[in-house]
PDB file of C-alpha atoms in Angstrom:
ATOM      1  CA  MET A   1      35.203  -5.244 -27.855  1.00  0.00           C
ATOM      2  CA  SER A   2      37.616  -3.661 -25.594  1.00  0.00           C
ATOM      3  CA  LEU A   3      36.657  -2.913 -22.060  1.00  0.00           C
ATOM      4  CA  SER A   4      37.870   0.262 -20.168  1.00  0.00           C
ATOM      5  CA  SER A   5      41.351  -0.023 -18.266  1.00  0.00           C
ATOM      6  CA  ARG A   6      39.837   2.141 -15.605  1.00  0.00           C
ATOM      7  CA  THR A   7      39.090  -0.914 -13.437  1.00  0.00           C
ATOM      8  CA  ALA A   8      42.608  -2.150 -13.662  1.00  0.00           C
ATOM      9  CA  VAL A   9      44.084   1.216 -12.779  1.00  0.00           C
ATOM     10  CA  ALA A  10      41.697   1.423  -9.751  1.00  0.00           C
ATOM     11  CA  ILE A  11      42.733  -2.142  -8.607  1.00  0.00           C
ATOM     12  CA  HIS A  12      46.406  -1.260  -9.083  1.00  0.00           C
ATOM     13  CA  ALA A  13      46.134   1.973  -6.941  1.00  0.00           C
ATOM     14  CA  LEU A  14      44.094   0.395  -4.281  1.00  0.00           C
ATOM     15  CA  THR A  15      46.687  -2.516  -3.996  1.00  0.00           C
ATOM     16  CA  MET A  16      49.571   0.013  -3.871  1.00  0.00           C
ATOM     17  CA  LEU A  17      47.717   1.986  -1.065  1.00  0.00           C
ATOM     18  CA  ALA A  18      47.094  -1.420   0.798  1.00  0.00           C
ATOM     19  CA  ARG A  19      50.693  -2.237   0.488  1.00  0.00           C
ATOM     20  CA  ARG A  20      51.842   1.250   1.751  1.00  0.00           C
ATOM     21  CA  ASP A  21      49.401   1.240   4.580  1.00  0.00           C
ATOM     22  CA  ASP A  22      51.839   3.109   6.849  1.00  0.00           C
ATOM     23  CA  HIS A  23      51.757   6.329   4.844  1.00  0.00           C
ATOM     24  CA  SER A  24      49.672   7.951   2.168  1.00  0.00           C
ATOM     25  CA  LEU A  25      50.849   8.109  -1.589  1.00  0.00           C
ATOM     26  CA  THR A  26      50.586  10.858  -3.972  1.00  0.00           C
ATOM     27  CA  SER A  27      48.903  10.558  -7.281  1.00  0.00           C
ATOM     28  CA  ALA A  28      52.409  10.987  -8.797  1.00  0.00           C
ATOM     29  CA  GLU A  29      53.822   8.059  -7.080  1.00  0.00           C
ATOM     30  CA  ILE A  30      50.907   5.910  -8.129  1.00  0.00           C
ATOM     31  CA  ALA A  31      51.202   7.120 -11.614  1.00  0.00           C
ATOM     32  CA  ASP A  32      54.885   6.196 -11.690  1.00  0.00           C
ATOM     33  CA  SER A  33      54.082   2.536 -10.757  1.00  0.00           C
ATOM     34  CA  LEU A  34      51.368   2.494 -13.532  1.00  0.00           C
ATOM     35  CA  SER A  35      53.816   4.352 -16.032  1.00  0.00           C
ATOM     36  CA  SER A  36      50.738   6.539 -16.383  1.00  0.00           C
ATOM     37  CA  ASN A  37      49.704  10.356 -16.192  1.00  0.00           C
ATOM     38  CA  PRO A  38      48.948  11.752 -12.699  1.00  0.00           C
ATOM     39  CA  VAL A  39      45.874  13.327 -13.989  1.00  0.00           C
ATOM     40  CA  LEU A  40      44.281  10.103 -15.150  1.00  0.00           C
ATOM     41  CA  VAL A  41      45.362   8.563 -11.762  1.00  0.00           C
ATOM     42  CA  ARG A  42      43.656  11.499  -9.903  1.00  0.00           C
ATOM     43  CA  ARG A  43      40.499  11.017 -11.823  1.00  0.00           C
ATOM     44  CA  ILE A  44      40.302   7.519 -10.956  1.00  0.00           C
ATOM     45  CA  LEU A  45      41.162   8.018  -7.327  1.00  0.00           C
ATOM     46  CA  GLY A  46      38.280  10.629  -7.367  1.00  0.00           C
ATOM     47  CA  SER A  47      35.941   8.047  -8.394  1.00  0.00           C
ATOM     48  CA  LEU A  48      37.359   5.673  -5.782  1.00  0.00           C
ATOM     49  CA  ARG A  49      36.799   8.517  -3.100  1.00  0.00           C
ATOM     50  CA  ASP A  50      33.345   9.154  -4.282  1.00  0.00           C
ATOM     51  CA  ALA A  51      32.680   5.546  -3.638  1.00  0.00           C
ATOM     52  CA  GLY A  52      34.162   5.744  -0.059  1.00  0.00           C
ATOM     53  CA  LEU A  53      37.122   3.528  -0.946  1.00  0.00           C
ATOM     54  CA  VAL A  54      40.005   6.146  -0.493  1.00  0.00           C
ATOM     55  CA  TRP A  55      40.408   9.560   1.070  1.00  0.00           C
ATOM     56  CA  SER A  56      42.976  12.219   0.588  1.00  0.00           C
ATOM     57  CA  ALA A  57      44.747  14.948   2.484  1.00  0.00           C
ATOM     58  CA  GLU A  58      46.086  18.089   0.740  1.00  0.00           C
ATOM     59  CA  GLY A  59      49.370  19.884   1.436  1.00  0.00           C
ATOM     60  CA  ARG A  60      52.734  18.913   2.687  1.00  0.00           C
ATOM     61  CA  GLY A  61      52.788  15.226   3.574  1.00  0.00           C
ATOM     62  CA  GLY A  62      49.216  14.716   2.129  1.00  0.00           C
ATOM     63  CA  GLY A  63      48.196  12.130  -0.367  1.00  0.00           C
ATOM     64  CA  TRP A  64      45.833   9.169  -0.845  1.00  0.00           C
ATOM     65  CA  SER A  65      45.070   6.411   1.736  1.00  0.00           C
ATOM     66  CA  LEU A  66      42.494   3.629   2.056  1.00  0.00           C
ATOM     67  CA  ALA A  67      39.297   4.700   3.496  1.00  0.00           C
ATOM     68  CA  ARG A  68      38.407   1.033   4.421  1.00  0.00           C
ATOM     69  CA  ASP A  69      40.323  -2.041   5.704  1.00  0.00           C
ATOM     70  CA  PRO A  70      41.705  -3.815   2.446  1.00  0.00           C
ATOM     71  CA  ARG A  71      39.876  -7.086   3.663  1.00  0.00           C
ATOM     72  CA  GLU A  72      36.665  -5.112   3.131  1.00  0.00           C
ATOM     73  CA  ILE A  73      37.360  -3.790  -0.424  1.00  0.00           C
ATOM     74  CA  THR A  74      36.633  -6.170  -3.257  1.00  0.00           C
ATOM     75  CA  LEU A  75      37.692  -6.043  -7.040  1.00  0.00           C
ATOM     76  CA  HIS A  76      33.882  -5.526  -7.604  1.00  0.00           C
ATOM     77  CA  ASP A  77      33.800  -2.474  -5.401  1.00  0.00           C
ATOM     78  CA  ALA A  78      36.771  -1.038  -7.586  1.00  0.00           C
ATOM     79  CA  TYR A  79      34.938  -1.943 -10.833  1.00  0.00           C
ATOM     80  CA  ALA A  80      31.540  -0.393  -9.628  1.00  0.00           C
ATOM     81  CA  ALA A  81      33.399   2.795  -8.576  1.00  0.00           C
ATOM     82  CA  VAL A  82      34.987   3.459 -11.940  1.00  0.00           C
ATOM     83  CA  GLU A  83      32.835   1.958 -14.564  1.00  0.00           C
ATOM     84  CA  ALA A  84      29.392   2.853 -15.723  1.00  0.00           C
ATOM     85  CA  GLY A  85      26.786   0.743 -17.624  1.00  0.00           C
ATOM     86  CA  PRO A  86      26.829  -2.665 -18.696  1.00  0.00           C
ATOM     87  CA  ILE A  87      30.011  -4.757 -19.249  1.00  0.00           C
ATOM     88  CA  LEU A  88      28.912  -6.135 -22.517  1.00  0.00           C
ATOM     89  CA  SER A  89      27.837  -3.950 -25.300  1.00  0.00           C
ATOM     90  CA  ARG A  90      24.247  -4.303 -26.625  1.00  0.00           C
ATOM     91  CA  HIS A  91      23.047  -3.533 -30.168  1.00  0.00           C
ATOM     92  CA  PRO A  92      23.685   0.081 -30.888  1.00  0.00           C
ATOM     93  CA  HIS A  93      20.516   0.095 -33.158  1.00  0.00           C
ATOM     94  CA  PRO A  94      17.503  -2.196 -33.160  1.00  0.00           C
ATOM     95  CA  PRO A  95      18.078  -5.053 -35.573  1.00  0.00           C
ATOM     96  CA  SER A  96      15.430  -5.518 -38.400  1.00  0.00           C
ATOM     97  CA  ARG A  97      12.089  -7.008 -37.254  1.00  0.00           C
ATOM     98  CA  ASP A  98      11.809  -8.449 -40.754  1.00  0.00           C
ATOM     99  CA  CYS A  99      14.583 -10.997 -39.949  1.00  0.00           C
ATOM    100  CA  GLU A 100      13.951 -14.255 -38.074  1.00  0.00           C
ATOM    101  CA  VAL A 101      17.239 -13.552 -36.205  1.00  0.00           C
ATOM    102  CA  GLY A 102      16.727  -9.819 -35.729  1.00  0.00           C
ATOM    103  CA  ARG A 103      13.177 -10.297 -34.042  1.00  0.00           C
ATOM    104  CA  HIS A 104      14.596 -12.356 -31.416  1.00  0.00           C
ATOM    105  CA  ILE A 105      18.372 -11.692 -30.952  1.00  0.00           C
ATOM    106  CA  GLN A 106      18.031  -8.887 -28.596  1.00  0.00           C
ATOM    107  CA  SER A 107      16.057 -10.703 -25.892  1.00  0.00           C
ATOM    108  CA  LEU A 108      18.138 -13.797 -26.310  1.00  0.00           C
ATOM    109  CA  LEU A 109      21.405 -11.897 -25.846  1.00  0.00           C
ATOM    110  CA  GLU A 110      20.051  -9.824 -22.922  1.00  0.00           C
ATOM    111  CA  VAL A 111      19.701 -13.047 -20.994  1.00  0.00           C
ATOM    112  CA  GLU A 112      22.964 -14.492 -21.750  1.00  0.00           C
ATOM    113  CA  PHE A 113      24.753 -11.116 -21.155  1.00  0.00           C
ATOM    114  CA  GLN A 114      23.152 -10.486 -17.843  1.00  0.00           C
ATOM    115  CA  GLU A 115      24.081 -13.906 -16.695  1.00  0.00           C
ATOM    116  CA  ALA A 116      27.705 -13.446 -17.702  1.00  0.00           C
ATOM    117  CA  GLU A 117      27.701  -9.868 -16.089  1.00  0.00           C
ATOM    118  CA  ARG A 118      26.305 -11.381 -12.846  1.00  0.00           C
ATOM    119  CA  ALA A 119      28.968 -14.084 -12.934  1.00  0.00           C
ATOM    120  CA  MET A 120      31.759 -11.573 -13.334  1.00  0.00           C
ATOM    121  CA  GLU A 121      30.482  -9.480 -10.545  1.00  0.00           C
ATOM    122  CA  GLU A 122      30.210 -12.503  -8.351  1.00  0.00           C
ATOM    123  CA  ARG A 123      33.806 -13.591  -9.045  1.00  0.00           C
ATOM    124  CA  LEU A 124      35.257 -10.101  -8.563  1.00  0.00           C
ATOM    125  CA  GLY A 125      33.349 -10.002  -5.301  1.00  0.00           C
ATOM    126  CA  ARG A 126      35.196 -12.994  -3.975  1.00  0.00           C
ATOM    127  CA  THR A 127      38.661 -11.233  -4.256  1.00  0.00           C
ATOM    128  CA  THR A 128      39.638  -8.554  -1.806  1.00  0.00           C
ATOM    129  CA  ILE A 129      42.619  -5.898  -2.081  1.00  0.00           C
ATOM    130  CA  ALA A 130      44.053  -7.599   0.979  1.00  0.00           C
ATOM    131  CA  HIS A 131      44.344 -10.886  -1.046  1.00  0.00           C
ATOM    132  CA  LEU A 132      46.200  -9.126  -3.799  1.00  0.00           C
ATOM    133  CA  ARG A 133      48.355  -7.466  -1.469  1.00  0.00           C
ATOM    134  CA  ARG A 134      49.271 -10.671   0.106  1.00  0.00           C
ATOM    135  CA  GLN A 135      49.837 -12.216  -3.368  1.00  0.00           C
ATOM    136  CA  VAL A 136      52.156  -9.305  -4.328  1.00  0.00           C
ATOM    137  CA  VAL A 137      54.154  -9.682  -0.907  1.00  0.00           C
ATOM    138  CA  GLU A 138      54.561 -13.488  -1.599  1.00  0.00           C
ATOM    139  CA  ARG A 139      55.725 -13.024  -5.258  1.00  0.00           C
ATOM    140  CA  GLU A 140      58.287 -10.392  -4.008  1.00  0.00           C
ATOM    141  CA  ARG A 141      59.412 -12.740  -1.301  1.00  0.00           C
ATOM    142  CA  ASP A 142      59.694 -15.469  -3.986  1.00  0.00           C
ATOM    143  CA  LEU A 143      61.982 -13.227  -6.099  1.00  0.00           C
ATOM    144  CA  GLY A 144      64.060 -12.298  -2.886  1.00  0.00           C
ATOM    145  CA  LEU A 145      62.976  -8.478  -3.340  1.00  0.00           C
ATOM    146  CA  THR A 146      61.059  -7.575  -0.203  1.00  0.00           C
ATOM    147  CA  ASN A 147      62.187  -6.249   2.915  1.00  0.00           C
ATOM    148  CA  ARG A 148      58.667  -6.194   4.728  1.00  0.00           C
TER     149      ARG A 148
END
């Protein structure tokens, strides 16, 4: 199973915006950091905007900025803004009712999957963008690469 990379892209973008809190960033600048396409980044930023996490200004000097304090944005907020549906895939087709496993597996897995998803949501809810920003600054300082 492979989960979408949208959450990682969203968290990366939010952390960049928090790090550069003194000015907005363009989608191209964020895409450069991601080694990605600005169109993909704009789509993700659009979802973050719809969730009230970022805002944008058009024209010269425009770009993207955080709409909330980074201490108020959790990784779960980013996840919820860009992902749809359950984290863990369910059976694409109902299993056979003639099989002893098939008769029960969906309801058994549903309980396990819901518990795992709640645990992930709770864990992501404990980490804020401000926390990641602080870790980036500390790691840059440890490498002697920061001037801020």
